[in-house]
PDB file of C-alpha atoms in Angstrom:
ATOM      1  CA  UNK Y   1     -20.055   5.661   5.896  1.00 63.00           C
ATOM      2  CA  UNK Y   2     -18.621   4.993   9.456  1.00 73.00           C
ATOM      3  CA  UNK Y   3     -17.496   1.336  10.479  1.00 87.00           C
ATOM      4  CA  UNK Y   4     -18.412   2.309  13.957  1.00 85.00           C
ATOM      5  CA  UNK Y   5     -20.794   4.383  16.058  1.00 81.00           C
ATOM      6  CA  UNK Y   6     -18.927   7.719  15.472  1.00 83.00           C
ATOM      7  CA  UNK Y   7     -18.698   9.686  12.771  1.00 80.00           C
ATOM      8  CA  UNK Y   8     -14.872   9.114  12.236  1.00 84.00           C
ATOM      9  CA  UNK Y   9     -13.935   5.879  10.349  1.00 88.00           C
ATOM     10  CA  UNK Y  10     -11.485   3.849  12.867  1.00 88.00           C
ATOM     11  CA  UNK Y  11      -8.740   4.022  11.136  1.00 88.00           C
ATOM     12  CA  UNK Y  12      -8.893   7.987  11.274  1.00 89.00           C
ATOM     13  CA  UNK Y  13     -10.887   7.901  14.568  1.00 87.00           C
ATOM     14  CA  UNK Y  14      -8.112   9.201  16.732  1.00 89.00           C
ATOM     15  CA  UNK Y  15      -6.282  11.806  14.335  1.00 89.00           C
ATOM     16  CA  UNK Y  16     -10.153  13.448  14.074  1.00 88.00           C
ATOM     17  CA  UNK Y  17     -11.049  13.376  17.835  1.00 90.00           C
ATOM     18  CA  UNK Y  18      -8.517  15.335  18.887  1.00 88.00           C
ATOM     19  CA  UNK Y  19      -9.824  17.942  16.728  1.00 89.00           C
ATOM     20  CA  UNK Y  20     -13.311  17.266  17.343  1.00 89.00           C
ATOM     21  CA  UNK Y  21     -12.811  17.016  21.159  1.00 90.00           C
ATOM     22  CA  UNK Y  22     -10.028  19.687  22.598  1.00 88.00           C
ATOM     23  CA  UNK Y  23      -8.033  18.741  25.636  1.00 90.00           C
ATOM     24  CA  UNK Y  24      -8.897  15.057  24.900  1.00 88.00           C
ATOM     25  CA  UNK Y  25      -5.885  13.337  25.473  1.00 88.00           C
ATOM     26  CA  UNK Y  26      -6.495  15.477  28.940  1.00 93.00           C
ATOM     27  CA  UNK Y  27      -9.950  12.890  29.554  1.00 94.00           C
ATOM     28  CA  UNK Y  28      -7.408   9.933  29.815  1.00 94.00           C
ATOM     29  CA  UNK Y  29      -4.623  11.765  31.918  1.00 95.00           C
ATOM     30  CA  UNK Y  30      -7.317  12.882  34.668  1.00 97.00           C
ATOM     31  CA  UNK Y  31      -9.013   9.965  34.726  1.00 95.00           C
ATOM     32  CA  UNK Y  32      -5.879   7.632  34.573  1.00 96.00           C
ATOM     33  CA  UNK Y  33      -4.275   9.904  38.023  1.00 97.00           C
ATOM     34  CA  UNK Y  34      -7.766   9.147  39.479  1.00 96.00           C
ATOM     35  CA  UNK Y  35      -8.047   5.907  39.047  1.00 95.00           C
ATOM     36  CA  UNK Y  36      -4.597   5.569  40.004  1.00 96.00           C
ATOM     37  CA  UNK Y  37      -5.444   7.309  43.442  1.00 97.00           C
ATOM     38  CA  UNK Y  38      -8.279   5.203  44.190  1.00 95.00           C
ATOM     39  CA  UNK Y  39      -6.801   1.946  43.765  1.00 93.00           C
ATOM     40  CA  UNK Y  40      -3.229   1.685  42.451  1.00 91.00           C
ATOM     41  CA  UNK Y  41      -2.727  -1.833  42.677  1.00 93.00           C
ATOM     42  CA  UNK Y  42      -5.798  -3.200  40.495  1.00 93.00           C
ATOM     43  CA  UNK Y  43      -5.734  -6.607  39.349  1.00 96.00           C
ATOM     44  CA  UNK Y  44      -8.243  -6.427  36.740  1.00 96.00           C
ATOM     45  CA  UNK Y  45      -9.419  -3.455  34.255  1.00 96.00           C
ATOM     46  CA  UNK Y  46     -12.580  -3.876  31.905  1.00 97.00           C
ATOM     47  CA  UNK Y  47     -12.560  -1.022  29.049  1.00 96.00           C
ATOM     48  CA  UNK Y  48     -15.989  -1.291  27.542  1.00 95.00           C
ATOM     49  CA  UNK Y  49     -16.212   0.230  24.377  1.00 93.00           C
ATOM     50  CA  UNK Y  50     -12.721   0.332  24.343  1.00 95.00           C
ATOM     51  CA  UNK Y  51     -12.575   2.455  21.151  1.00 93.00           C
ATOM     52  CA  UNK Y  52      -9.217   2.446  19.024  1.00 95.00           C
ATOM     53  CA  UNK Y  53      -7.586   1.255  23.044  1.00 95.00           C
ATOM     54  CA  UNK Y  54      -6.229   4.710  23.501  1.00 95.00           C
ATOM     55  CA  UNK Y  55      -7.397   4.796  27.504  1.00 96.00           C
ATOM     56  CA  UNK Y  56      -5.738   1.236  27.903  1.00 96.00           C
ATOM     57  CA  UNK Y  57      -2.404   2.506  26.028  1.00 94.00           C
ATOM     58  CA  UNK Y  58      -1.922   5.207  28.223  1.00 94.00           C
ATOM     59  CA  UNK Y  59      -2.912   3.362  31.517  1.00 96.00           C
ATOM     60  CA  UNK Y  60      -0.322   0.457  30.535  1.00 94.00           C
ATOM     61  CA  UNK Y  61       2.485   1.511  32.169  1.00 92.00           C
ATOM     62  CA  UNK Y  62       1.147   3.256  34.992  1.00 95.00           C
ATOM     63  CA  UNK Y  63      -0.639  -0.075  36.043  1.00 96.00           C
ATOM     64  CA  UNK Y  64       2.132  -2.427  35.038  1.00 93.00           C
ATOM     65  CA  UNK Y  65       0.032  -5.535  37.101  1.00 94.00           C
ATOM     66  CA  UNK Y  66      -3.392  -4.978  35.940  1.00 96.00           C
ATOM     67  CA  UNK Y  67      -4.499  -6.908  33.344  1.00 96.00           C
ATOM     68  CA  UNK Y  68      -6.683  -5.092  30.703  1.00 96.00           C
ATOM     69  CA  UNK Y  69      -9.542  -6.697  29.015  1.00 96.00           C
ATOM     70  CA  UNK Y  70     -11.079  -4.154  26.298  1.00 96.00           C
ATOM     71  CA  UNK Y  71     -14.224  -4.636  24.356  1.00 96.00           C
ATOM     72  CA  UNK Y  72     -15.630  -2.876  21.737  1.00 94.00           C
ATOM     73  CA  UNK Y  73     -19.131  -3.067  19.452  1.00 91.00           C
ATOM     74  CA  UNK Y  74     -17.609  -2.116  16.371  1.00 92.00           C
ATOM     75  CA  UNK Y  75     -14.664  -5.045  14.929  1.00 92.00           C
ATOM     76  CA  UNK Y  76     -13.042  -1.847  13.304  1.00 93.00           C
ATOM     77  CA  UNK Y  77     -12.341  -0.362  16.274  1.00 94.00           C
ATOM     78  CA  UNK Y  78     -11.308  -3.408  18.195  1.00 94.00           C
ATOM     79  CA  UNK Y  79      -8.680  -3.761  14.771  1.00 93.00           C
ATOM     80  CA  UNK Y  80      -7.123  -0.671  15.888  1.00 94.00           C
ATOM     81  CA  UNK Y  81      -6.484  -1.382  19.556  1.00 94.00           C
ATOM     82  CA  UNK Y  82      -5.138  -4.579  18.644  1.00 93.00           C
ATOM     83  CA  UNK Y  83      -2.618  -2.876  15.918  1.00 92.00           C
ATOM     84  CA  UNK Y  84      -1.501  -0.455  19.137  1.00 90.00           C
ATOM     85  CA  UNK Y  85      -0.348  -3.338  21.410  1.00 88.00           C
ATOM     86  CA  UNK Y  86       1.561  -5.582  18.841  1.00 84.00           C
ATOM     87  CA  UNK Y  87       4.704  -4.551  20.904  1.00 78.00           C
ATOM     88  CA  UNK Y  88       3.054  -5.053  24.042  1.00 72.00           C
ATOM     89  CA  UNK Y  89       3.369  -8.148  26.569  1.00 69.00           C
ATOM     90  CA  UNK Y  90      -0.250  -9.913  24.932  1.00 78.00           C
ATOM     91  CA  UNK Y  91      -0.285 -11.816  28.455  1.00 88.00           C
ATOM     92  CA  UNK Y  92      -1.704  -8.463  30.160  1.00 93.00           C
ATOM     93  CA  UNK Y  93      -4.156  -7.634  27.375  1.00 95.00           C
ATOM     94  CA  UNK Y  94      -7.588  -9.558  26.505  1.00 93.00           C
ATOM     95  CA  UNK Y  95      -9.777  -8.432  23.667  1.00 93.00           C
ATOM     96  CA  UNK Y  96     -13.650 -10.156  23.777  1.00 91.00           C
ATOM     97  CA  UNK Y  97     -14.946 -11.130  20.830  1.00 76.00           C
ATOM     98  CA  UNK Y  98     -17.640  -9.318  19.229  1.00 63.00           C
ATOM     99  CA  UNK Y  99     -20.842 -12.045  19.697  1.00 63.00           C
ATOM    100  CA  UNK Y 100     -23.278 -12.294  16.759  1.00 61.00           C
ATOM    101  CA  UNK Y 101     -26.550 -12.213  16.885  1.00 58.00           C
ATOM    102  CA  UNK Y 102     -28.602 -15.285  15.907  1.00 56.00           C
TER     103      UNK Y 102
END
């Protein structure tokens, strides 16, 4: 049983999508260079359904005065992004809170 919306359990969600997907790791590099062409000095950056935080990982550097706010549905997933940015400066990362239904 998955702990998200994928088939992959978080924990093993980004060993398995690199051999689900191929090239995957090449989604993030395109779409990090356009991003970075478009707007290079963003303030902001909103990841929703931020996954395991893989995206904001690799766009950390490159946009070293954005500050990233990721969301995710699944608390699993959110775990994981949070366990990749331990070493990070936690004053340019934001995770929101998964709201519960009443």
């Amino acid at each position: 049983m998955s702990d998200n919306t994928t088939p992959h359990k978080a924990v093993e969600y980004d060993a398995n999508i690199k051999k689900t997907i191929p090239f995957y790791e090449y989604f993030h590099t395109e779409a990090i260079d356009l991003i970075y062409n478009y707007n290079n000095k963003c303030k902001k950056w909103l990841d929703i359904g931020c996954g395991t935080g893989t995206f904001v990982e690799r766009a950390y550097d490159t946009f070293s005065n954005t500050k990233f706010i990721l969301s995710d549905f699944s608390e699993e997933m959110l775990k994981q992004a949070k366990n990749k940015f331990t070493n990070s400066s936690m004053d340019r990362i934001d995770f929101l809170p998964k709201k519960n239904k009443k």
